[in-house]
Coordinates of C-alpha atoms in Angstrom, one line a residue:
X9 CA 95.9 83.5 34.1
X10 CA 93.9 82.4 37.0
X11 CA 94.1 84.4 40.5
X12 CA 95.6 81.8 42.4
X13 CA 99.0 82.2 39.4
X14 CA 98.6 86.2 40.1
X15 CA 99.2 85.7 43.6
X16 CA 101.8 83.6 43.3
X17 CA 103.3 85.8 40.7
X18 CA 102.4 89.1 42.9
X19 CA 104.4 87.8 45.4
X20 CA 107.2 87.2 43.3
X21 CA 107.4 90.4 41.4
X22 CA 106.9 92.1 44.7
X23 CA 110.0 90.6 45.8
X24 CA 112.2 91.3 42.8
X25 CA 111.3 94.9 42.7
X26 CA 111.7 95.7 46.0
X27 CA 115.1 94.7 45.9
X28 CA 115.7 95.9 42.1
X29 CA 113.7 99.1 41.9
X30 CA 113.5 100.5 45.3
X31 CA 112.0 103.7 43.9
X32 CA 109.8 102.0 41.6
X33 CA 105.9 103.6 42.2
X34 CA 103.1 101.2 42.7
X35 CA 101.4 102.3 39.6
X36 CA 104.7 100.9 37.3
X37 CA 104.7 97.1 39.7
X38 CA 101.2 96.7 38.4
X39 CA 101.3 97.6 35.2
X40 CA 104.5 95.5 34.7
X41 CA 102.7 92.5 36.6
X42 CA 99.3 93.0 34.4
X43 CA 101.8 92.7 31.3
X44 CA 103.8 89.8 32.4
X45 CA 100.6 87.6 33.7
X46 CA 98.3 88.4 31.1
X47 CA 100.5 87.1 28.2
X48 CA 101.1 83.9 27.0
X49 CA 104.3 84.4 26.2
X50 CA 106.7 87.1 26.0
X51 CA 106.4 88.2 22.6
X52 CA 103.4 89.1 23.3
X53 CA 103.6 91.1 26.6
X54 CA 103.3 94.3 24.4
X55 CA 100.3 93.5 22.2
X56 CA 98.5 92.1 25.4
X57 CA 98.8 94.8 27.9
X58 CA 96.3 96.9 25.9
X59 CA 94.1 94.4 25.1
X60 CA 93.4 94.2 29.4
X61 CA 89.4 94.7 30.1
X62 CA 88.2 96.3 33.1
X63 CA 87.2 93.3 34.5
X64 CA 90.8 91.6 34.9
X65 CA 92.3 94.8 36.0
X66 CA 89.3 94.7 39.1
X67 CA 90.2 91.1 39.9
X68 CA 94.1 91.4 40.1
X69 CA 93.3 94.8 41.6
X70 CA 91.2 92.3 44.4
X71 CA 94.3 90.0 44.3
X72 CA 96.8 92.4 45.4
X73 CA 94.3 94.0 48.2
X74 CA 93.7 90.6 49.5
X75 CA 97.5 89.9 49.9
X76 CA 98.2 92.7 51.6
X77 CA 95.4 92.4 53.8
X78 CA 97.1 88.8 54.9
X79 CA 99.0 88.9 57.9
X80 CA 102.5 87.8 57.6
X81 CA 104.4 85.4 58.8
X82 CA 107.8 86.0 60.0
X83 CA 110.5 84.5 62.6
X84 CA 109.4 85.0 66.1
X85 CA 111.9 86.3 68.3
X86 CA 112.9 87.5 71.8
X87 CA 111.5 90.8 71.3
X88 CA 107.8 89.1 70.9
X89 CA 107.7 88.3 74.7
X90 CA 105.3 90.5 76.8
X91 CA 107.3 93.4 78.3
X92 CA 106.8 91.9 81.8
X93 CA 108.2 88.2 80.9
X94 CA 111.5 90.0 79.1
X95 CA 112.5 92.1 82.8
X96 CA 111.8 88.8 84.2
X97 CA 114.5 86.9 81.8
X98 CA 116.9 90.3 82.4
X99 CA 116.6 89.7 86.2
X100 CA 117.5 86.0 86.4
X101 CA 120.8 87.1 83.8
X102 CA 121.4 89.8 86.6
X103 CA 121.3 87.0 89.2
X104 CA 123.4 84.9 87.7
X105 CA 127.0 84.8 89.6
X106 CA 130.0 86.6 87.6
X107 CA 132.6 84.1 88.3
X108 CA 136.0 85.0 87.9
X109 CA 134.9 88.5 86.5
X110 CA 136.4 90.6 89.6
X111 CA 139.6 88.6 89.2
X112 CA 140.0 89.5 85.7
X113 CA 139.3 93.2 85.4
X114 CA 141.6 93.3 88.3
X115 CA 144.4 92.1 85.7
X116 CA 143.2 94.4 83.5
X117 CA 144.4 97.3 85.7
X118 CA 147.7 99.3 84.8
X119 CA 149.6 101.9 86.5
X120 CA 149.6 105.2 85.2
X121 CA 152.8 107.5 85.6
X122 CA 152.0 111.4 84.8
X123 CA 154.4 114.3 84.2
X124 CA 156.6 115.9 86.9
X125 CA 155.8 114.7 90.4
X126 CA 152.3 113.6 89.6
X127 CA 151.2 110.3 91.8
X128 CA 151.0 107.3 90.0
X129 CA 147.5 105.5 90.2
X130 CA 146.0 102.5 88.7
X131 CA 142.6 102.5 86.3
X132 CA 141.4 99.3 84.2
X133 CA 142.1 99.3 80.9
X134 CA 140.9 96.5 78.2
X135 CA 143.7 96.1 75.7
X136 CA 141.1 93.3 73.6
X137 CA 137.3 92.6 74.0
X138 CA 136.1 94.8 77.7
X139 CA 135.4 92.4 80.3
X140 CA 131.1 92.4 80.4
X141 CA 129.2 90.7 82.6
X142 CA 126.6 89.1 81.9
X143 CA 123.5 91.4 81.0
X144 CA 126.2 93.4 79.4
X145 CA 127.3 90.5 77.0
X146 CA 123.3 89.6 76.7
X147 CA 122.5 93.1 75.7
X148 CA 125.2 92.6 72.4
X149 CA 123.4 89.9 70.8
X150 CA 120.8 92.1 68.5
X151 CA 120.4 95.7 68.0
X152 CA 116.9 95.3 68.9
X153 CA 117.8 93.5 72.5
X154 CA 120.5 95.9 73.0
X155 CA 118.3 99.2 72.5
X156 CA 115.7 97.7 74.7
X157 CA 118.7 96.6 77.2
X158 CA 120.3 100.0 77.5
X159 CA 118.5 102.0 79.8
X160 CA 118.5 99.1 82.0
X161 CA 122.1 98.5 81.9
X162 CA 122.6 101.8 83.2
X163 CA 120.4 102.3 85.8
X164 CA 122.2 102.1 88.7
X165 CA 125.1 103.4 89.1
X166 CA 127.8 103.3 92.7
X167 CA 130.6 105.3 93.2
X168 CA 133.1 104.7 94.0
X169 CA 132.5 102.0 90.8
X170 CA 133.8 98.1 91.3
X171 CA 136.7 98.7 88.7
X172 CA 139.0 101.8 89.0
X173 CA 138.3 104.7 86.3
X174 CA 138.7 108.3 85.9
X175 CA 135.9 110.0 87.1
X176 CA 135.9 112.1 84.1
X177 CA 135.5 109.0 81.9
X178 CA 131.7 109.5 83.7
X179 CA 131.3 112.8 84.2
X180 CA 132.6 114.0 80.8
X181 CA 131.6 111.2 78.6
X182 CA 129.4 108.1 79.7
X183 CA 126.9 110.0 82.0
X184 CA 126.4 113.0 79.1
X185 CA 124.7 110.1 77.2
X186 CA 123.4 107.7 79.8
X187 CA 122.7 109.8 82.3
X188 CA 119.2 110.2 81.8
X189 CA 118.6 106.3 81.7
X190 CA 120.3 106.4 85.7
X191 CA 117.5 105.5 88.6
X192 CA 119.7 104.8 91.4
X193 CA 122.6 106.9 92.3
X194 CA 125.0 105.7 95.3
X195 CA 127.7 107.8 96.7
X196 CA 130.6 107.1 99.1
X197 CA 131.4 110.8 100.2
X198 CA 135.8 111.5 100.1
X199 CA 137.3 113.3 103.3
X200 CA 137.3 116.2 101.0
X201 CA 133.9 117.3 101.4
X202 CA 135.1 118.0 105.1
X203 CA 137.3 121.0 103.6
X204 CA 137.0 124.5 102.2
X205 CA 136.7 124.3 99.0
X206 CA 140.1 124.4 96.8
X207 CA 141.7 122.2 99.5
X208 CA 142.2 118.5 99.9
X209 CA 143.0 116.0 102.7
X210 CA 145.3 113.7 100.8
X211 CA 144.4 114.2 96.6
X212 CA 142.8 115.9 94.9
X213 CA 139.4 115.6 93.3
X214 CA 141.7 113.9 89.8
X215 CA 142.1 110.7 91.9
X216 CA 138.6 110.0 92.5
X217 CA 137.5 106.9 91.7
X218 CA 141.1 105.8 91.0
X219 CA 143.5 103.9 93.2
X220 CA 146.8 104.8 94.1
X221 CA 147.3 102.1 96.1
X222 CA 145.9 99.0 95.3
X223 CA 145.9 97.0 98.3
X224 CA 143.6 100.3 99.7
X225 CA 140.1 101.2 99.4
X226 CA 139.5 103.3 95.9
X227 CA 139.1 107.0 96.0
X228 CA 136.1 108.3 96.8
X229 CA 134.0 111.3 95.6
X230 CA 135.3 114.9 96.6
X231 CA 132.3 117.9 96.5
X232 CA 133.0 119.1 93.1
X233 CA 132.5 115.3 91.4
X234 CA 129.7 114.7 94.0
X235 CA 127.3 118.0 92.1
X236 CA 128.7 117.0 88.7
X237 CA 127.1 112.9 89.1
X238 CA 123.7 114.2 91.1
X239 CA 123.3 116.9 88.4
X240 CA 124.0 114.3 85.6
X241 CA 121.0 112.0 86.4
X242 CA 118.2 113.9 86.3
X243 CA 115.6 111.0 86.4
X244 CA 116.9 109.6 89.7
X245 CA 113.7 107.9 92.1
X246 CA 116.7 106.8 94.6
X247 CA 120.0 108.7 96.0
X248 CA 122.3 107.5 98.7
X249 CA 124.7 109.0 100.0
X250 CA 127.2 107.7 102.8
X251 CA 130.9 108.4 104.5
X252 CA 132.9 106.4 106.8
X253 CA 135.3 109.9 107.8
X254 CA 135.4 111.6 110.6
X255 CA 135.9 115.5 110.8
X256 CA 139.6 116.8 111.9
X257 CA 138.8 119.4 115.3
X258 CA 139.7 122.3 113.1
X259 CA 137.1 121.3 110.4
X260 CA 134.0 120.3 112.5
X261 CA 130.6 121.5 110.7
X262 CA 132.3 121.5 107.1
X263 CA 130.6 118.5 106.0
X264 CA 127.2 119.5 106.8
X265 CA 128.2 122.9 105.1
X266 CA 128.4 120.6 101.8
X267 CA 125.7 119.1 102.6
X268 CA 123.6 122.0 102.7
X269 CA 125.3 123.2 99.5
X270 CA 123.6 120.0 98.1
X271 CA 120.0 120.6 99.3
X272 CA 119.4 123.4 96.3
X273 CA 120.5 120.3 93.6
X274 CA 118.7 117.6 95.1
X275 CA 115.5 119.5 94.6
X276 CA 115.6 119.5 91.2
X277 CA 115.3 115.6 91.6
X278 CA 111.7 115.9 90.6
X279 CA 111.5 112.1 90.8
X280 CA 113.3 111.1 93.6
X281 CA 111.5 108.7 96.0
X282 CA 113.4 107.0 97.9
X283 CA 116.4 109.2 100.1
X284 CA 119.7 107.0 101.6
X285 CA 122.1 109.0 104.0
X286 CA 124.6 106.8 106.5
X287 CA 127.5 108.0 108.0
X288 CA 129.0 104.8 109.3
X289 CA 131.7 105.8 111.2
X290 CA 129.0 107.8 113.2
X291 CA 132.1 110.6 113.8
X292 CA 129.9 113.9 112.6
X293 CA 127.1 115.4 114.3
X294 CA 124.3 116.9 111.5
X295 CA 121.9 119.4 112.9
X296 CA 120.0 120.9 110.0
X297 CA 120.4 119.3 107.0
X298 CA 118.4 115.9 107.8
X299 CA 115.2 118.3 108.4
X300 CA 116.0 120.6 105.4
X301 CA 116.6 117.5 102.9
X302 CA 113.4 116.0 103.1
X303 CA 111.4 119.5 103.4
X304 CA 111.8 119.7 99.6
X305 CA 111.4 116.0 98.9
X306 CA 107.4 115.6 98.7
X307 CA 107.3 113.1 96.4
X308 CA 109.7 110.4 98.9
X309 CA 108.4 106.9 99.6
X310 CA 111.4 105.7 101.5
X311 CA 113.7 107.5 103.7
X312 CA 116.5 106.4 105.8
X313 CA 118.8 108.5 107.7
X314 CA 121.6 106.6 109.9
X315 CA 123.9 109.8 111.2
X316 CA 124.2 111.3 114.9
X317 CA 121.5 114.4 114.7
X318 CA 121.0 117.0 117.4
X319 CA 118.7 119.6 117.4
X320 CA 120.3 123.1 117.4
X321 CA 120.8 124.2 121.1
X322 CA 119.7 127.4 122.3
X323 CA 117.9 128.6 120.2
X324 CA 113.9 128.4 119.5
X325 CA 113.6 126.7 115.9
X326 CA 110.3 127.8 114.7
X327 CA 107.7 124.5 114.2
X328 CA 107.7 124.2 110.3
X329 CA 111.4 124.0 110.3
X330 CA 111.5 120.7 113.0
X331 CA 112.7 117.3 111.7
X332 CA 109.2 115.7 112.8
X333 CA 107.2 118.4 111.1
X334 CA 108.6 118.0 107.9
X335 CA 108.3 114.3 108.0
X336 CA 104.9 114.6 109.0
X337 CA 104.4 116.6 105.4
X338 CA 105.6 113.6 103.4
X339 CA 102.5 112.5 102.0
X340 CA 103.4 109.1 100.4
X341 CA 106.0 108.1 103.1
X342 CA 105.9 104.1 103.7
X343 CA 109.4 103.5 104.8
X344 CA 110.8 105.6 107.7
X345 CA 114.7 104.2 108.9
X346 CA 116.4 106.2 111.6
X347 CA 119.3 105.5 113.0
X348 CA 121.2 107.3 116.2
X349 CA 119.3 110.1 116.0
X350 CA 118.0 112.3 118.8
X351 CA 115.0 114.1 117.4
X352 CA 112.0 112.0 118.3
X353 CA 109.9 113.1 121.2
X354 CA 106.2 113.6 121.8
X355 CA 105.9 117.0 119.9
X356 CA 105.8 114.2 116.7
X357 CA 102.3 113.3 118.2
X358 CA 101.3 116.9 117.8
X359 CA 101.4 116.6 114.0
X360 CA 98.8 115.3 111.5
X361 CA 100.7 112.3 110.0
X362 CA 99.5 110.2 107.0
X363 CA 99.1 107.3 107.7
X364 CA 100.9 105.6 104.9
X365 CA 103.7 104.6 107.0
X366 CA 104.2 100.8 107.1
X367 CA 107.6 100.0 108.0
X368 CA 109.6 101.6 110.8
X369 CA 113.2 101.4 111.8
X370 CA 114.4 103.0 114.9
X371 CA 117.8 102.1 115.5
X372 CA 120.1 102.9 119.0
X373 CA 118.3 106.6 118.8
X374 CA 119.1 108.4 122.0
X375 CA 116.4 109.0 124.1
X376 CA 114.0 106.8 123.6
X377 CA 112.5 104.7 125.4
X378 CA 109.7 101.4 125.4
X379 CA 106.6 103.5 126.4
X380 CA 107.8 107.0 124.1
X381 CA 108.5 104.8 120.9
X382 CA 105.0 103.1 121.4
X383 CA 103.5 106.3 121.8
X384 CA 104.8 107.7 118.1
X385 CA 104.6 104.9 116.3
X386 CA 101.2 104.5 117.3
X387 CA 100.3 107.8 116.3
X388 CA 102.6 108.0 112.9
X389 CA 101.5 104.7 111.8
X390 CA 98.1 103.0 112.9
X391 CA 98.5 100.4 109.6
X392 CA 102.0 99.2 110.8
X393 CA 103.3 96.1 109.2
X394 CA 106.8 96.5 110.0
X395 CA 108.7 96.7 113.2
X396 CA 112.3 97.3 113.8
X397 CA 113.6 98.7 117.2
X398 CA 117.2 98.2 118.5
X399 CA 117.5 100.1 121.8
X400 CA 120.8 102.1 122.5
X401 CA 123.1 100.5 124.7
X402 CA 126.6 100.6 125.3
X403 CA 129.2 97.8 126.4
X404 CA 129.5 99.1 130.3
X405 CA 125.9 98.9 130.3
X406 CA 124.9 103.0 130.9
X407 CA 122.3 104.7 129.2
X408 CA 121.0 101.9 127.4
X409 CA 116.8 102.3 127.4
X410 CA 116.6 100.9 130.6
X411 CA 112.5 101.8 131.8
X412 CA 111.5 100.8 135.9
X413 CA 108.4 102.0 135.2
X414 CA 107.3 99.8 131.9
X415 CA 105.1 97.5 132.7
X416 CA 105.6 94.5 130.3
X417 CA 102.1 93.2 130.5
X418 CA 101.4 96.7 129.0
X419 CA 100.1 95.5 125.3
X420 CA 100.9 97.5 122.3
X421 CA 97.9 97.2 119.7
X422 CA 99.4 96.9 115.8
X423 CA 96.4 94.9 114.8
X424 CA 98.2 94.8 111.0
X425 CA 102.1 93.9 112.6
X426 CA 103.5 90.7 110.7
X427 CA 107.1 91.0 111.2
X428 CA 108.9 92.5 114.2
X429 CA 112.6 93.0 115.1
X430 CA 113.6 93.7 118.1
X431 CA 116.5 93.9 120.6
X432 CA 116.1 95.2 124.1
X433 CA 117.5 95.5 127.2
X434 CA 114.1 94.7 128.8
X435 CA 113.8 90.6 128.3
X436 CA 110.0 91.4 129.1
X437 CA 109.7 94.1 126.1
X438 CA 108.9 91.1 124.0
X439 CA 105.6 90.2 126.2
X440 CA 103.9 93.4 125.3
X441 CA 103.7 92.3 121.6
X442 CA 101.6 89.3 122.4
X443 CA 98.0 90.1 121.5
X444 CA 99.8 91.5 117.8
X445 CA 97.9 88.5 116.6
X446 CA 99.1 89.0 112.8
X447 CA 102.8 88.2 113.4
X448 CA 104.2 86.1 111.0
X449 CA 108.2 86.5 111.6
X450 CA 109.7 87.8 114.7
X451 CA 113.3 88.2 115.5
X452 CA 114.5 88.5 119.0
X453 CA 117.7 89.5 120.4
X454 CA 119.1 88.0 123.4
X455 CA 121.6 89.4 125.6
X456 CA 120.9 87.6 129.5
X457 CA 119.3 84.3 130.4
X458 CA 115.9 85.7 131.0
X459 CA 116.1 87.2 127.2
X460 CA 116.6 83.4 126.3
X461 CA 113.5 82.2 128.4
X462 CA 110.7 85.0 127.2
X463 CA 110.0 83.3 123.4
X464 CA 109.1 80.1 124.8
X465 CA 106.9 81.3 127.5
X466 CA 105.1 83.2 124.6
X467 CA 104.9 80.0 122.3
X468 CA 103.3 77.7 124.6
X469 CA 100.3 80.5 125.4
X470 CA 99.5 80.3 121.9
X471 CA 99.3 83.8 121.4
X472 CA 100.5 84.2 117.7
X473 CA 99.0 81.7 115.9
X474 CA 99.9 83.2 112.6
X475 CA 104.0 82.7 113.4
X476 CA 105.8 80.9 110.7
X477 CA 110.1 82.1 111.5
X478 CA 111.5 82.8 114.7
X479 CA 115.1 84.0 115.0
X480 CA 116.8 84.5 118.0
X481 CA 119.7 86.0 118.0
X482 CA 121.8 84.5 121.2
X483 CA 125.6 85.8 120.1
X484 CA 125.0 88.6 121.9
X485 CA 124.6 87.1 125.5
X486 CA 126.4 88.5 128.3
X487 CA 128.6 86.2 129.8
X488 CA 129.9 87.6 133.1
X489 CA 127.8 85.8 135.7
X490 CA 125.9 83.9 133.7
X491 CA 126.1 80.4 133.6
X492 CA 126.6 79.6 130.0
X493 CA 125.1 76.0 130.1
X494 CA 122.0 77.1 131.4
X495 CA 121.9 79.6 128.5
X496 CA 121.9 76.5 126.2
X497 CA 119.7 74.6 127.9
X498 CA 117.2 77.6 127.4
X499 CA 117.8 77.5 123.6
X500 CA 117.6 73.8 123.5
X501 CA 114.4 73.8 125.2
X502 CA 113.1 76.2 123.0
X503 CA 114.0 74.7 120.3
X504 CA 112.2 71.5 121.1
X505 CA 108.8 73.6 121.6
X506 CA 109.4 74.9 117.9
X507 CA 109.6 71.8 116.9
X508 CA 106.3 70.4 118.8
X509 CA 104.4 73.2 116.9
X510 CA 106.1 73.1 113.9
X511 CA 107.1 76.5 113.6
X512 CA 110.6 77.1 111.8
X513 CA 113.5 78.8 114.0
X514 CA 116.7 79.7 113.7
X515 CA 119.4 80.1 116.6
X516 CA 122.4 82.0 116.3
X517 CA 124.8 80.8 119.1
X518 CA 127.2 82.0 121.2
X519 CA 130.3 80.7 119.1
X520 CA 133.3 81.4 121.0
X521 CA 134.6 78.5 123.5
X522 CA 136.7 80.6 125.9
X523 CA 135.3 83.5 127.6
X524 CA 136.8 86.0 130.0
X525 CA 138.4 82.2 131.7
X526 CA 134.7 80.4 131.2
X527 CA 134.6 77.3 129.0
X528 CA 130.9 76.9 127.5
X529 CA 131.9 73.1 127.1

């Protein structure tokens, strides 16, 4: 038999006993191959096989070496596709909009009656298929796709979550296999962490992440559920945490109590990098546990912190345990957010900062003022890219950052600056940014007719010839005794000069037609 009929035959055989004789050794496939394809016929397979010489036994020997050592073709799939490319396909699924998907999980909820006196509540329950979105349904087409999709699918996680569930469902059953896959961890703090423990505002900790009443907001997370998800995701590199409460007079300092309950757990968040904490109803004031969080956070890359702070009164705090200090420490900082906080001062200009900081938020933080906040962000971040400030100011116009003695024509140097936000009470605030000659987007708060004139002035100079988006944000304008028209005239105007130097802007008008008896018509 000639090679080319042993390879065909090889093939074959190797086939048939693979799916025959699964335990069948090599040595038995070749010696019932050299049988079969040395004989003639059949009858004489016996007499044949030991008639073989050493020569044929080398050259099917060759044959069989040589087909394995050909590569083999097979269907290419999905899972062929560079890493990279497949997280690019899963992020375009994640894009896609989930039409109709709310709606329907929301007829999927029941209401659950329990024993005795218990409060009814409402939790989604599938009685066919679940309701998946659309990575979810993606993820079910293979066993290969899906084992490749599952730590993505879980890797970040808010709570309260978008469909109504017991929180043990997570804490007792999903997260004790998928909790090591979770990255991102977002929690909406319950009133309950503003209470001793054992005691409840309303529920108790059963009815987080439930609703009792659907037309309200769900549950959110009481203390005890709060540990139990942070100490289930071990592999977190972002937390947040936020509330919307404010503390009951015979409660006040509770919450931060909790917090600093937390600071012990959190540490053990070896990978944790970026550090979320926002109390939006602004109704607690924090004093230590903003500056004890990120002293045992090296590793964070990101850190934004939008809560009332004060330092502790009366009493000397000793330097290593100030806010500034400690963020002076973080040693691969890039992103610093602040918001309504009153800890920033010149003693941040005392510390050795560094210098990785590119982006900076400082948001109505009492206190300070034009020439301070160019004075520490200058220091804390020479490379600045970045720039957010928004000013505190209040309706009646008091203690907003007011400064007679800044000189606009004072020029702050960010020689690396290309975006800047910014909303002042100074109109002429805006003029000291002119020699940042690196700009590329700036957005500009208006709130008098001078605000509205300052960004033209600046265009026609010529002094950022790297601009490509202006926004000015003209809502905001103060009405009483100002002459609305000649507001829009301003913005019209500028408009025009964005136009002659092609740069892109957007407006965002003053939209209301009646004001305090003034018609902008």
């Amino acid at each position: 038999m000639k090679p080319s009929s042993w390879t065909a035959q090889l093939s074959l055989w190797r086939e048939i006993i693979s799916e025959i004789h699964e335990g069948t050794e090599r040595a038995s496939i070749l010696e019932i191959f050299l049988e079969l394809g040395s004989s003639a016929s059949t009858h004489e397979a016996s007499s044949s096989i030991n008639n073989l010489t050493d020569s044929s036994v080398g050259q099917i020997l060759e044959v069989v070496h040589d087909d394995q050592s050909q590569p083999r073709s097979r269907r290419v799939g999905l899972m062929d596709l560079p890493i990279e490319v497949f997280d690019k396909i899963l992020d375009q699924i994640h894009r896609l909009p989930n039409h109709g998907l709310y709606e329907k999980r929301t007829l999927g909820e029941v209401k659950i009656t329990g024993p005795g006196d218990m409060t009814p509540y409402y939790t989604y329950l599938y009685r066919d298929s679940p309701i998946l979105n659309h990575v979810q349904n993606f993820s079910l087409t293979s066993r290969e796709i899906y084992q490749y999709c599952q730590p993505r699918l879980w890797r970040k996680l808010i709570f309260p979550t978008s469909s109504p569930a017991p929180i043990d469902l997570w804490t007792k059953g999903i997260l004790c296999k998928q909790g090591t896959h979770v990255q991102s961890l977002a929690l909406t703090l319950s009133e309950n962490c503003c209470k001793p423990l054992g005691e409840f505002i309303e529920h108790d900790s059963f009815y987080d992440n439930l609703d009792i009443d659907p037309t309200r907001e769900r549950k959110q997370i009481s203390p005890k559920n709060v540990k139990d998800l942070i100490n289930m995701c071990p592999n977190l590199s972002t937390l947040e945490m936020s509330y919307d409460y404010e503390e009951p007079n015979d409660d006040k300092g509770r919450t931060e109590d909790f917090l600093l309950d937390l600071v012990p757990l959190i540490s053990n968040l070896k990978h944790l990098q970026e550090f979320i904490f926002v109390d939006t109803n602004r109704g607690t004031i924090l004093y230590e546990f903003p500056s004890k969080v990120i002293g045992i956070l090296p590793l964070l890359e990101s850190l934004i912190i939008c809560v009332p702070t004060h330092t502790v009164s009366g009493s000397q705090k000793l330097l290593d345990s100030s806010f500034g200090f400690n963020l002076s420490k973080l040693r691969y900082l890039s992103r610093l957010s602040l918001g309504y906080v009153d800890v920033i001062d010149e003693s941040w200009c005392l510390y050795e900062w560094p210098k990785t900081i590119t982006n900076i938020e400082f948001l109505c933080c009492r206190g300070l003022l034009p020439s301070l906040a160019h004075q520490v962000i200058h220091h804390i971040a020479p490379y600045l890219t970045d720039l957010s400030l928004d000013f505190p100011y209040k309706d009646d116009g008091d203690d907003w950052e007011f400064e007679p003695n800044w000189n606009p024509q004072s020029h702050l140097s960010f020689p690396y600056l290309t975006n800047l936000r910014l909303c002042t009470r100074n109109a002429h605030f805006l003029v000291s940014f002119q020699n940042c000659k690196s700009l590329r987007r700036v957005e500009f708060s208006c709130r008098t007719l001078e605000h509205c004139r300052v960004p033209r002035g600046i265009l026609l100079e010529g002094n950022w010839p790297q601009l490509e988006k202006l926004h000015v944000n003209a809502d905001g304008v103060e009405i009483i005794g100002v002459n609305l028209r000649e507001v829009e005239d301003e913005l019209l105007s500028l408009e025009q000069c964005c136009k002659e130097i092609n740069l892109k802007v957007i407006i965002t008008r003053f939209t209301r037609k009646f004001v305090w008896g003034n018609n902008i018509a």
